[in-house]
Coordinates of C-alpha atoms and ligand atoms in Angstrom, one line a residue:
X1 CA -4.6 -68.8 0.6
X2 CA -1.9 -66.0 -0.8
X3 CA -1.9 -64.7 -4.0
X4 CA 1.2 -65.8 -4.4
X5 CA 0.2 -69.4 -3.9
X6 CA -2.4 -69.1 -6.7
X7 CA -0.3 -67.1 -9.5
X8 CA 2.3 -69.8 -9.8
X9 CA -0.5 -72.5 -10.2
X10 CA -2.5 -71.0 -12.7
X11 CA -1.4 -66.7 -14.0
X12 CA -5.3 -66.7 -15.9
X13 CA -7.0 -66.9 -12.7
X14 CA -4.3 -64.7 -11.2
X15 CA -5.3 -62.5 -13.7
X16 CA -9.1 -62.9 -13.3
X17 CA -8.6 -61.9 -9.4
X18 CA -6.7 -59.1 -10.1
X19 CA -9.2 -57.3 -12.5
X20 CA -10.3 -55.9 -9.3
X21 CA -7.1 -54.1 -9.2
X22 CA -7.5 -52.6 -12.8
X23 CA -6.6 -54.0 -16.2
X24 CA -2.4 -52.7 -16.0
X25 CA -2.2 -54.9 -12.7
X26 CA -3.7 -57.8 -15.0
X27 CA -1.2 -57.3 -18.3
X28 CA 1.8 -56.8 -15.2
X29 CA 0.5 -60.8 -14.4
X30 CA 0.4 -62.4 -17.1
X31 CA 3.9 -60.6 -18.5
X32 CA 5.3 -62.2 -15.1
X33 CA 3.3 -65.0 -13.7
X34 CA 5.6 -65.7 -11.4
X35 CA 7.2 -62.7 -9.3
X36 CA 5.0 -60.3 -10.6
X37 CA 4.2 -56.5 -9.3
X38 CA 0.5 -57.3 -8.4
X39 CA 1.8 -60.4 -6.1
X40 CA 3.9 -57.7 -4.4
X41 CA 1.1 -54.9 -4.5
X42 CA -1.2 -57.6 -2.8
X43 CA 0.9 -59.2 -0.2
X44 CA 2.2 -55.8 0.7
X45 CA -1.8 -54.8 0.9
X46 CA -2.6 -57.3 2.9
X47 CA 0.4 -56.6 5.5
X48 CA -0.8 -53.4 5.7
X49 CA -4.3 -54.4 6.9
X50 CA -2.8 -57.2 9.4
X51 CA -0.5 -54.4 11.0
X52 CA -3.5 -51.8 11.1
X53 CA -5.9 -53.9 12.6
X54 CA -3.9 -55.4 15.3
X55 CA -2.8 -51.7 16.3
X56 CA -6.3 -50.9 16.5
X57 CA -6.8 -53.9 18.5
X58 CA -4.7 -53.4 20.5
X59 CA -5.8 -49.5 21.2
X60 CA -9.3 -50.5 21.7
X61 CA -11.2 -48.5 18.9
X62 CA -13.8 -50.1 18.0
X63 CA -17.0 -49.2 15.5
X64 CA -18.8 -46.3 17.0
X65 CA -22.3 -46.6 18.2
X66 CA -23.7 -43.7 17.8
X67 CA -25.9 -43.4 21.1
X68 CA -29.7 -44.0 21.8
X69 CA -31.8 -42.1 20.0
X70 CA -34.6 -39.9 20.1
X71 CA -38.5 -39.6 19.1
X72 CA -38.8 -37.5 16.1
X73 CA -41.0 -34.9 18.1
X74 CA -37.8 -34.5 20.7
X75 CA -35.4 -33.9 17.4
X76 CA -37.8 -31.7 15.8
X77 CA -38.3 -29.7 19.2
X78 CA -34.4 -29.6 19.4
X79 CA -33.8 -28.5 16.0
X80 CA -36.3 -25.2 16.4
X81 CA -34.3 -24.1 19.3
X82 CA -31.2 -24.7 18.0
X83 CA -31.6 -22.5 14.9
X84 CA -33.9 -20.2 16.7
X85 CA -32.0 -17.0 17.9
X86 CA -35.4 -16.3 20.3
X87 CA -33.1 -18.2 22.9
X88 CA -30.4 -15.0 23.2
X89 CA -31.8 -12.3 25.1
X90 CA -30.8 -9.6 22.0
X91 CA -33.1 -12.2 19.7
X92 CA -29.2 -11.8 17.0
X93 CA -27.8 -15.1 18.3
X94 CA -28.6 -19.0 17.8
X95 CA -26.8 -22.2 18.9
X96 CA -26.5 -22.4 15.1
X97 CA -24.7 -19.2 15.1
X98 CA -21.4 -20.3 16.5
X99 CA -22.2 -23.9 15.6
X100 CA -23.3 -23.9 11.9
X101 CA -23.7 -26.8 10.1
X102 CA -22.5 -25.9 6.6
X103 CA -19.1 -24.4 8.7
X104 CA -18.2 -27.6 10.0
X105 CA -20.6 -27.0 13.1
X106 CA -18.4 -24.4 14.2
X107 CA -18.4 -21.2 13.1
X108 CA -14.8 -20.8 10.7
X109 CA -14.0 -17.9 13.1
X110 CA -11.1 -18.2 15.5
X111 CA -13.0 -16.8 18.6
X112 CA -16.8 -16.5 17.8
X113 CA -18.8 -13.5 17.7
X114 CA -21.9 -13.7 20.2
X115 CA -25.0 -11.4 20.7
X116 CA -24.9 -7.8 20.4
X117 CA -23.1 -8.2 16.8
X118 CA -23.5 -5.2 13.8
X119 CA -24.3 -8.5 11.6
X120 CA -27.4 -10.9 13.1
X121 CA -28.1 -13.5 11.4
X122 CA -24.7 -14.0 9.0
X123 CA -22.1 -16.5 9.6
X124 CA -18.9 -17.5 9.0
X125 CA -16.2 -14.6 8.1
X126 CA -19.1 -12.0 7.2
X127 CA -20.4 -11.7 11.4
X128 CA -18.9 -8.9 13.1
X129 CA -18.1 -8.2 16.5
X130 CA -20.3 -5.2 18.1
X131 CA -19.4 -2.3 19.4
X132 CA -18.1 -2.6 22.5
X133 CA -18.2 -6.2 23.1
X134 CA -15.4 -9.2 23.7
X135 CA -14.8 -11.9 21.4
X136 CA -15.5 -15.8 23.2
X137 CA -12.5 -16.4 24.5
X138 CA -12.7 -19.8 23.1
X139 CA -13.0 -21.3 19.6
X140 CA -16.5 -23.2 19.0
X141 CA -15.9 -26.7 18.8
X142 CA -17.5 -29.1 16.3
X143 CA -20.9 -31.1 17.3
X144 CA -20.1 -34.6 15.5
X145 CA -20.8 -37.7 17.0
X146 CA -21.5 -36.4 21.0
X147 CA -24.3 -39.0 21.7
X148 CA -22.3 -41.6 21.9
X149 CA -21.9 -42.5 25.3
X150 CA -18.4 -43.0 25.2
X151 CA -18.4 -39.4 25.9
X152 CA -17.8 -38.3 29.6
X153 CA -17.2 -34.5 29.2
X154 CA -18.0 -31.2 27.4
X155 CA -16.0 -28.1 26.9
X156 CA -12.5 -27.5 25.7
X157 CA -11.7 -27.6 30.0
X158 CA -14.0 -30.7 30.6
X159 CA -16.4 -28.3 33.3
X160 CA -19.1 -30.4 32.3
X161 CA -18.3 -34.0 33.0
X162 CA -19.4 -37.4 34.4
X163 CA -18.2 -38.2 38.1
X164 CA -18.9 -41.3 40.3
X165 CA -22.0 -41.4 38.1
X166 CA -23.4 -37.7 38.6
X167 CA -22.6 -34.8 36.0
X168 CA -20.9 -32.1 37.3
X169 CA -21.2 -28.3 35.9
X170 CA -20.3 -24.7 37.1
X171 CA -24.1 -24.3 38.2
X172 CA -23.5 -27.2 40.8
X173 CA -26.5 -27.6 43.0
X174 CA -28.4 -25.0 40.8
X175 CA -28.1 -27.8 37.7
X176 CA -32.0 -29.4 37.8
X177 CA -32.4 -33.3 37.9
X178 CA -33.4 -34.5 34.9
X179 CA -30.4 -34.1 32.7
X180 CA -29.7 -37.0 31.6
X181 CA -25.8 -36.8 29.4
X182 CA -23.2 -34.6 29.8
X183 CA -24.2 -33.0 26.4
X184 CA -27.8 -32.2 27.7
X185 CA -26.2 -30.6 30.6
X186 CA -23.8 -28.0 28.1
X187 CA -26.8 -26.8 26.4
X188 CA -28.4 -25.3 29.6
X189 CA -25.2 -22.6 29.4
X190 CA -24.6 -21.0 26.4
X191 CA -28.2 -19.3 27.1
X192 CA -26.7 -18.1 30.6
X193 CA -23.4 -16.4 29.0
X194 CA -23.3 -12.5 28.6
X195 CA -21.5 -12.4 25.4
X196 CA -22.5 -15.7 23.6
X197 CA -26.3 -15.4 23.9
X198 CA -27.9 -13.4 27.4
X199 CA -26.7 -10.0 26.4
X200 CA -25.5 -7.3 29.3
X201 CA -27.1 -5.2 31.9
X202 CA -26.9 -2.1 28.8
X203 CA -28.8 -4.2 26.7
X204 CA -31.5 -4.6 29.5
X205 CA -31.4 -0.7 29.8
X206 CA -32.2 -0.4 26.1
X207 CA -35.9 0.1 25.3
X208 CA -35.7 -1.2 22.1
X209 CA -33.9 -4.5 22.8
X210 CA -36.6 -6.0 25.1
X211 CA -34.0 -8.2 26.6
X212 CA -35.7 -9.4 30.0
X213 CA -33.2 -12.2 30.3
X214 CA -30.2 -9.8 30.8
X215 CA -32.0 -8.3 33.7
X216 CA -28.9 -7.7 36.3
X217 CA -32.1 -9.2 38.4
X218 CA -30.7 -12.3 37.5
X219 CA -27.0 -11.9 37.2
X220 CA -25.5 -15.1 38.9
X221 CA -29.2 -16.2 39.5
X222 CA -29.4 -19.1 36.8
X223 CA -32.4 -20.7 37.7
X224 CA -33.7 -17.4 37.2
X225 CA -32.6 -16.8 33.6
X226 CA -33.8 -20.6 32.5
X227 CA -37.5 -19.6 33.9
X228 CA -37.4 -16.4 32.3
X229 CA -36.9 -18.1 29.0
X230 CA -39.3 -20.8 29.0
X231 CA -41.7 -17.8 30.0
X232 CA -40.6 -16.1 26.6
X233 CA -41.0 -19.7 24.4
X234 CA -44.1 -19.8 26.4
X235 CA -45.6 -16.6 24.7
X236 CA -44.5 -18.3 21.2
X237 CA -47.2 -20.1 19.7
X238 CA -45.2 -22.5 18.0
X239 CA -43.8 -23.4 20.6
X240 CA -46.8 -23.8 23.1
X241 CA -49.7 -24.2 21.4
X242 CA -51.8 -26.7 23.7
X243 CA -52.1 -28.9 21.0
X244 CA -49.8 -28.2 18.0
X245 CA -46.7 -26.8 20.0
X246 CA -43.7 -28.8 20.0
X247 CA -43.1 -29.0 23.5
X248 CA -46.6 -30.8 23.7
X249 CA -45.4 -32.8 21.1
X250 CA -42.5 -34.2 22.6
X251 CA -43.5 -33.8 26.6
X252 CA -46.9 -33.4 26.4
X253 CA -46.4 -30.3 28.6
X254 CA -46.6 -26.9 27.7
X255 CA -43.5 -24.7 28.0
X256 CA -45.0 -23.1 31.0
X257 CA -45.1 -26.3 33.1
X258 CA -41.5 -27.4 32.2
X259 CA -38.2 -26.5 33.0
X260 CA -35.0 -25.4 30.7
X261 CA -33.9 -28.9 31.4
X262 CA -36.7 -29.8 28.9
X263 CA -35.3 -27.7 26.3
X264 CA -31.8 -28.6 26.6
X265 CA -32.7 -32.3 26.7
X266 CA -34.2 -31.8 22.9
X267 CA -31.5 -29.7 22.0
X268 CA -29.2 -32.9 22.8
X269 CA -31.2 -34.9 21.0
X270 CA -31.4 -32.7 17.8
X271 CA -27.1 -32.5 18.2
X272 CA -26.7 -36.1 18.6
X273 CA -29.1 -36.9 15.8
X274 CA -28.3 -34.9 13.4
X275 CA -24.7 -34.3 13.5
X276 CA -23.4 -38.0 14.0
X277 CA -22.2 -40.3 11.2
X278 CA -20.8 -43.8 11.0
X279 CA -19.7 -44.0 7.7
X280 CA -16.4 -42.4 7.0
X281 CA -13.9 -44.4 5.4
X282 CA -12.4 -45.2 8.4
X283 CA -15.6 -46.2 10.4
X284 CA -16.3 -48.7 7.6
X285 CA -12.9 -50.2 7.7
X286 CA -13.7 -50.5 11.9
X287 CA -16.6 -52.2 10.4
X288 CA -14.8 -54.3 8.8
X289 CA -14.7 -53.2 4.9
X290 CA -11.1 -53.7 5.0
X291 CA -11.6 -52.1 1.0
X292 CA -12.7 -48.7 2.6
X293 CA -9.9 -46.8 2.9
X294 CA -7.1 -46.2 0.5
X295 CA -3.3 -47.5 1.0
X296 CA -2.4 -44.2 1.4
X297 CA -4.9 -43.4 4.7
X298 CA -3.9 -46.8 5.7
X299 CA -0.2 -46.0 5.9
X300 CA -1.2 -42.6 7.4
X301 CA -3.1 -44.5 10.1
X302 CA 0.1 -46.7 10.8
X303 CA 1.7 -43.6 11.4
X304 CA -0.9 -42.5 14.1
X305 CA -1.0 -45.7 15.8
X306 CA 2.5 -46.9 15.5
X307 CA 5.3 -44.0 14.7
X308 CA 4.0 -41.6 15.5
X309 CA 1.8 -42.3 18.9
X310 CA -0.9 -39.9 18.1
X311 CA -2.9 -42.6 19.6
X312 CA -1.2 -42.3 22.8
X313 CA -3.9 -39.2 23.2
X314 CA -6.3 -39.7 20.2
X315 CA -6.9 -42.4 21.9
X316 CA -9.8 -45.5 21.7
X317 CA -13.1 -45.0 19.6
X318 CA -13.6 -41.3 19.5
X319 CA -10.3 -40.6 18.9
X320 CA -9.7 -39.0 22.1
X321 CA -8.7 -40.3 25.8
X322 CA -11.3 -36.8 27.1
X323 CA -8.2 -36.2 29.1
X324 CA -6.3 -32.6 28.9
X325 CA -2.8 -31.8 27.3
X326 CA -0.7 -28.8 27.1
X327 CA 0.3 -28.2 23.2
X328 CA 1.9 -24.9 23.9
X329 CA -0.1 -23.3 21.2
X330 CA -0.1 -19.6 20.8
X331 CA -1.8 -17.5 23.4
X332 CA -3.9 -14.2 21.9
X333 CA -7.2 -13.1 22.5
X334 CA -8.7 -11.3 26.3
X335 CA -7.8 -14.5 27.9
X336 CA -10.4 -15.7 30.4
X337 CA -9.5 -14.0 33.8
X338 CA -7.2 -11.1 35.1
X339 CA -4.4 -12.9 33.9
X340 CA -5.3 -12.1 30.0
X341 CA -4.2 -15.9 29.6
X342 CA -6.5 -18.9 29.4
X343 CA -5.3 -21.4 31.3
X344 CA -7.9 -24.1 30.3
X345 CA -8.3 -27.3 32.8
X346 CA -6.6 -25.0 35.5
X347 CA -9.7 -23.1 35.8
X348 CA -11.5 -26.2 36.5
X349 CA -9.1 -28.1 39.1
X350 CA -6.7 -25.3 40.7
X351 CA -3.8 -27.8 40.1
X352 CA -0.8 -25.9 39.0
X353 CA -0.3 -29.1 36.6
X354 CA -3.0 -28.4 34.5
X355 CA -2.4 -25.0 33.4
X356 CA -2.5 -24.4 29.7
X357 CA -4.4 -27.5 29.1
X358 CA -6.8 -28.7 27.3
X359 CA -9.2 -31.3 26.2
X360 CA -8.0 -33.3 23.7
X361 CA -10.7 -33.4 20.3
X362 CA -12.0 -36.1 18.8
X363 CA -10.8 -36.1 14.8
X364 CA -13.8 -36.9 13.4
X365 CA -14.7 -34.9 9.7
X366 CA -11.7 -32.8 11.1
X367 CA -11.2 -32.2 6.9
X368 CA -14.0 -29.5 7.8
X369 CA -13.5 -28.3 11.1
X370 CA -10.9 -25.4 10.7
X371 CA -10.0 -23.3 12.1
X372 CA -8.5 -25.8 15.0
X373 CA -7.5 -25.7 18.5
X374 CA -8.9 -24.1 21.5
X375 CA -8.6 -20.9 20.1
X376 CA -8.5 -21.4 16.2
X377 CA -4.9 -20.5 16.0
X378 CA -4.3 -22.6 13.0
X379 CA -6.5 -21.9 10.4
X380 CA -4.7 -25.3 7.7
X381 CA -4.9 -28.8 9.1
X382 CA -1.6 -29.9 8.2
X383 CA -0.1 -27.0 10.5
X384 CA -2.1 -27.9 13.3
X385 CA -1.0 -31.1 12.8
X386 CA 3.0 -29.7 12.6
X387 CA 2.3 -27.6 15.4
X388 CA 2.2 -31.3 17.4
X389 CA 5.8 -32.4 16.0
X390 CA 7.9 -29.5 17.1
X391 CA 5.6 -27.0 19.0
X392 CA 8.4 -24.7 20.2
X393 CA 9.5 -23.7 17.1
X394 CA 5.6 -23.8 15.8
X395 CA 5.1 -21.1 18.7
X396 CA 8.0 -19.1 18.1
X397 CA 7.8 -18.7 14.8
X398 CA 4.0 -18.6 14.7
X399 CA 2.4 -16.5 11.9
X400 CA -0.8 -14.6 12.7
X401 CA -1.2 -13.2 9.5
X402 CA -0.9 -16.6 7.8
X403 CA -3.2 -18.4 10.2
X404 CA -5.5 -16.3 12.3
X405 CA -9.0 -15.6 11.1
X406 CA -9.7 -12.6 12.6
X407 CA -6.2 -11.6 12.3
X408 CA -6.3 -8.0 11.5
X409 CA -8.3 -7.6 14.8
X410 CA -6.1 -10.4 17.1
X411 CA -2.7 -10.1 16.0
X412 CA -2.1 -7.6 18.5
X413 CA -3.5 -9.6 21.7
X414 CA -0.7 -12.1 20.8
X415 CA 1.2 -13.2 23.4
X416 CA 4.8 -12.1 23.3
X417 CA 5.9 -12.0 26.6
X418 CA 9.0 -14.3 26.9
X419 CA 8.5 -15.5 30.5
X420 CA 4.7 -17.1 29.0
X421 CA 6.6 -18.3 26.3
X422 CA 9.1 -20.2 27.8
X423 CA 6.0 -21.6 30.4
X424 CA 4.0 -22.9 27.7
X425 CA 7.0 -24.6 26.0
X426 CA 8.5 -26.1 29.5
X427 CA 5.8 -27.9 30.5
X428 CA 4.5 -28.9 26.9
X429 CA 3.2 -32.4 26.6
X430 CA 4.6 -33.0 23.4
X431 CA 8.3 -33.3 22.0
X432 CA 9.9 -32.4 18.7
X433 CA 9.4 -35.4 16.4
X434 CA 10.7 -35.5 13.0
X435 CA 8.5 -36.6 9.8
X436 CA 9.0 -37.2 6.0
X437 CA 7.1 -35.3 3.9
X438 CA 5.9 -38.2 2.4
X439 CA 4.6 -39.2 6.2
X440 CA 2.7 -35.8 6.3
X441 CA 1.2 -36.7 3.0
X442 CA -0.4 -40.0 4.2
X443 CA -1.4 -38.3 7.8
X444 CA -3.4 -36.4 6.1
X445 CA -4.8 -38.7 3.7
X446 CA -5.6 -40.5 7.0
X447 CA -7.3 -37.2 8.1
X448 CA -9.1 -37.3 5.1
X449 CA -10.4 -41.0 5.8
X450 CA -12.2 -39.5 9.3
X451 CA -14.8 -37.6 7.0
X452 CA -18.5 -38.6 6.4
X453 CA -19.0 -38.8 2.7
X454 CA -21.6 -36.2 1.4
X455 CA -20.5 -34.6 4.3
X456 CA -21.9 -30.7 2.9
X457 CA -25.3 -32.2 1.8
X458 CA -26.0 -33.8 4.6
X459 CA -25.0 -30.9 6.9
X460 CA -27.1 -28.6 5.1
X461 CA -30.0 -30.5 5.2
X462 CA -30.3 -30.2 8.6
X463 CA -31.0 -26.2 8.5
X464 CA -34.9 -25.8 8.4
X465 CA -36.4 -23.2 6.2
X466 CA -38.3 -21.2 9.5
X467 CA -38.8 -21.2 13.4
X468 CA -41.4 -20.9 15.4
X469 CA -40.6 -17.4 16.5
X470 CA -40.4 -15.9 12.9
X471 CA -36.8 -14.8 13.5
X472 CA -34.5 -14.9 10.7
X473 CA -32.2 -18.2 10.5
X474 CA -28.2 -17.7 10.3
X475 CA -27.0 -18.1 6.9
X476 CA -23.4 -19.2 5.6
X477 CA -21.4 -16.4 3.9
X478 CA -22.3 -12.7 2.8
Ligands
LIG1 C1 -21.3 -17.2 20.6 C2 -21.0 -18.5 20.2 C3 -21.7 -19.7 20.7 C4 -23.0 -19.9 20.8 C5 -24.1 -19.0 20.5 C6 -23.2 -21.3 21.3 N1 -22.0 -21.9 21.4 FE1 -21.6 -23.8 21.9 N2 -19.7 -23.4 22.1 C7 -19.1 -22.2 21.8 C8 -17.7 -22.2 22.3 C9 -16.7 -21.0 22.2 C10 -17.5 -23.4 23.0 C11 -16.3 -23.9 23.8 C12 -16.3 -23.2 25.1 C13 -15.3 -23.8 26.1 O1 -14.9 -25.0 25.9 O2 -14.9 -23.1 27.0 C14 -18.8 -24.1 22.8 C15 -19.0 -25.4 23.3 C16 -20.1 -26.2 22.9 C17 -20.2 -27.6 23.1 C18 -19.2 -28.5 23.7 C19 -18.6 -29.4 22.6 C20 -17.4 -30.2 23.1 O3 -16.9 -31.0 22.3 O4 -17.0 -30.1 24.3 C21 -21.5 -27.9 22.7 C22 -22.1 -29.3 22.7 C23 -22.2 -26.7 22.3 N3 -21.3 -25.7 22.5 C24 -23.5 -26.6 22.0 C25 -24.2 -25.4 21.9 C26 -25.6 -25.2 22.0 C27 -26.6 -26.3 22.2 C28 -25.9 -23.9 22.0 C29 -27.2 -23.1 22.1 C30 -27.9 -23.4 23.3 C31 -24.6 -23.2 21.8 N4 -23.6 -24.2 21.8 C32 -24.4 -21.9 21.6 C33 -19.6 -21.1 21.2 C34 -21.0 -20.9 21.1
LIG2 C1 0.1 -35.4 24.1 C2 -1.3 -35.6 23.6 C3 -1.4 -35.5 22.1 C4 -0.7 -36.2 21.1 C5 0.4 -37.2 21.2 C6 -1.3 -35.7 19.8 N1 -2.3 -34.8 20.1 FE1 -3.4 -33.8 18.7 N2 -4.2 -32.7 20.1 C7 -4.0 -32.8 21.5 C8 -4.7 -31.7 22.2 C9 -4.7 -31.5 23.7 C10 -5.2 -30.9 21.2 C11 -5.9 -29.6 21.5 C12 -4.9 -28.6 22.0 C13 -5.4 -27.2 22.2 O1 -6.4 -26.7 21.6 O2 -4.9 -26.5 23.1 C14 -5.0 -31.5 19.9 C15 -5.4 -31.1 18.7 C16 -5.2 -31.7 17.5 C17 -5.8 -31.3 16.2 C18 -6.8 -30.2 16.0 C19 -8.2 -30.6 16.1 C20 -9.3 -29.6 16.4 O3 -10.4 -29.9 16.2 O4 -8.9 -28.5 16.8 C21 -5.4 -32.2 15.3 C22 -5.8 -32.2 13.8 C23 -4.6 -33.2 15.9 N3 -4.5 -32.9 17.3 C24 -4.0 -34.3 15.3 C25 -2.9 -35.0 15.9 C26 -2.1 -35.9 15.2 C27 -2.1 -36.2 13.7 C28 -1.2 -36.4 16.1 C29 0.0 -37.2 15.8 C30 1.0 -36.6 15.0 C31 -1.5 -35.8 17.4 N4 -2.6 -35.0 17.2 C32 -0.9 -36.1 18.6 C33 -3.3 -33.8 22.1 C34 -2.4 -34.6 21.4

């Protein structure tokens, strides 16, 4: 039954139904009974929901389960070691470091800042690099909504992913059994890294650091590093106390009879747990509150799945098809081999085809995940989003001072050279598209719709006041 239908029978209870819509729409009805505004404003409402659900239909996103979960001992064991900068050989870095929860779960740097900085325990813009030491060559990604187990891969180049129903990783047959989700398997290599969190062979040299894990006993020895570890959590009370400790809680096993695996399990758990939401706007409307989001994110989303083909790679549920894409986005940075370039799924596969690509993200609470891309080159959403719609001239003209954090120590690293240049744009995966600014406006009112409400409250709750080492935790800002 249409609106329509009803308002020519009787304009009162026209008017009665469209209180909902505020009192204006109502005085609009009964001026006009007949062709009235509100009729219009309805039917053109309820066109907008028929043609957005039967795109997303017909691209397969559905409501997102969020994944199995965990007992609360395994979150609570997860959540120590996350914030706990005891895992880093230095005892100055944390997986909340580069992945803070009041920044988004990144770290609002372009390329983070790993051990050995001047600044332990600050994030955000206020941690500085150390002496001496590189910037990641990548920007730390967001953690939201990785259990589901839609997921098949982690890292900007997909090293760790799910094949003919094993996980593969760069530590091949060294990886332990046990592991059970991609996202268990990441967490066993941040700890293993020089510059995120195991230090170098200087800071093994250095009597005051005390930083057996950087031993060059155990460079390329990985097993190694994950058993000296546990050995340290296994001299932390906290952690290992027979009865109290939280590995007995959750494994009933000290840290001394269990492997890294055990610890990257719970660190999983406390990732997927904590940091995964169902409730933006647009998962209720998947839900089927068709009242969730506004007209404006429902003509933004129209865009994405229809004009505008975002979907065509932000694709399915999590709003990505996990598979890799060349944007041509700026190059700057130390690169990640002899070339000074990262060449992203190309280090993975060899294939000259996948050079410069990457993974594509998911866009969930993207409103709070700058700065974006796999290197942070655009610090504003709605560039990053422009970037997509004419990328050559996004790259040529791209303004370091304008969008890189870290500018004043990057902008020289940029990438000039015309021959890299003219590569990236040539074998770009996307083509100039134009837009209405009014079309930008909605797309990112659509942007908007991907957020978790209370999104900063519930973020911050998740950072516990101590941890069983007695480090310091990170903290945002100065
Ligand atoms: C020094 C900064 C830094 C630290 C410390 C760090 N990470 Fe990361 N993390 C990154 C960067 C950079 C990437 C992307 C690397 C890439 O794709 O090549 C990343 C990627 C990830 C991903 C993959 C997400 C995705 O969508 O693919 C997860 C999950 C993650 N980190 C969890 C952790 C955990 C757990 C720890 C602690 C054990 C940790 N990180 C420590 C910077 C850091
Ligand atoms: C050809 C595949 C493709 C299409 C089409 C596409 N994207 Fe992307 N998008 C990507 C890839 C790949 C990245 C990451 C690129 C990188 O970092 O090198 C990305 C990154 C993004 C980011 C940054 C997210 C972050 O966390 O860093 C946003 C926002 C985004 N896309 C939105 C859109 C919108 C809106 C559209 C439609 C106008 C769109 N994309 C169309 C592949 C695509």
């Amino acid at each position: 039954m249409t609106m329509k239908k009803i308002s020519q029978r009787d304009p009162l209870l026209t008017c009665r139904t469209a209180i909902c819509f505020g009192l204006a729409c109502c005085f609009l009805f009964l001026g006009s009974p007949t062709n009235s505004l509100g009729d219009d404003h309805h039917s053109k409402k309820k066109s907008l929901d028929r043609r957005l659900i039967q795109k997303l239909r017909r691209n397969d996103v559905h409501a997102i389960d969020l994944g199995p979960t965990a007992s609360t001992e395994m979150v609570e064991l997860g959540q120590a070691l996350f914030f706990d900068p005891i895992l880093s050989g230095n005892r100055d870095t944390a997986c909340s470091t580069c992945h803070f929860p009041s920044a988004g779960t990144g770290d609002q740097l372009s390329l983070g800042v790993g051990t050995g900085t001047t600044t332990p325990s600050k994030v955000s813009f206020f941690r500085e690099k150390g002496e001496g030491r590189s910037f990641i060559p990548r920007n730390a990604p967001e953690l939201f909504n990785k259990g589901s187990v839609l997921w098949e891969s982690q890292f900007w180049d997909s090293r760790v992913a799910t094949a003919y129903g094993s996980i593969s990783s760069p530590a091949g047959e060294d990886l332990p059994l046990g592991l059970a989700t991609p996202l268990a398997v990441q967490a066993m290599f941040p700890v293993t890294s020089g510059d995120e969190m195991r230090g170098s062979t200087a800071d093994f040299l250095d009597p005051h650091k005390d930083n057996e894990i950087a031993d060059p006993a155990l460079d390329g020895d990985l097993p190694g590093i994950w058993n000296a570890l546990m050995n340290r959590l296994e001299q932390i009370e906290g952690y290992a106390d027979p009865v109290d400790g939280l590995f007995v809680k959750a494994y009933g096993e000290v840290p001394a009879n269990l492997g890294f695996e055990s610890a990257a399990t719970a660190l999983a758990a406390f990732e997927s747990t904590a940091y995964s939401y169902d409730d933006s706007p647009f998962d209720e409307y998947l839900k089927g509150n068709r009242d969730a989001m506004t007209e404006a994110q429902k003509r933004g989303a129209l865009l994405f799945y229809g004009k505008l083909q975002c979907s065509s790679c932000h694709s399915g549920t999590l709003l990505t098809d996990q598979k890799h894409y060349n944007l041509a986005i700026p190059q700057f940075g130390e690169g990640k081999d002899e070339s000074g370039l990262d060449l992203g799924r190309y280090l993975v596969t060899g294939n000259e085809e996948d050079r410069f690509k990457f993974r594509v993200p998911g866009l969930r609470n993207v409103t709070h995940t700058a700065p974006y891309m796999h290197n942070g080159a655009y610090y504003n959403l709605a560039d990053a989003i422009a970037h997509h719609l004419d990328p050559a001239r996004s790259l040529m003209n791209y303004d370091a001072d304008e969008q890189l954090i870290q500018g004043a120590e990057l902008a020289d690293t940029i990438i000039k050279e015309r021959s890299v240049l003219r590569d990236l744009i040539k074998t770009a995966d996307v083509k100039r598209k134009k837009i209405k600014p009014a079309e930008m406006s909605d797309l990112l009112e659509f942007m908007q719709a991907l957020t978790a409400p209370n999104i900063e409250i519930r973020l911050e709750s998740t950072i516990p006041s101590s941890v069983p080492s007695g480090l310091p935790i990170d903290h945002f800002g100065e």
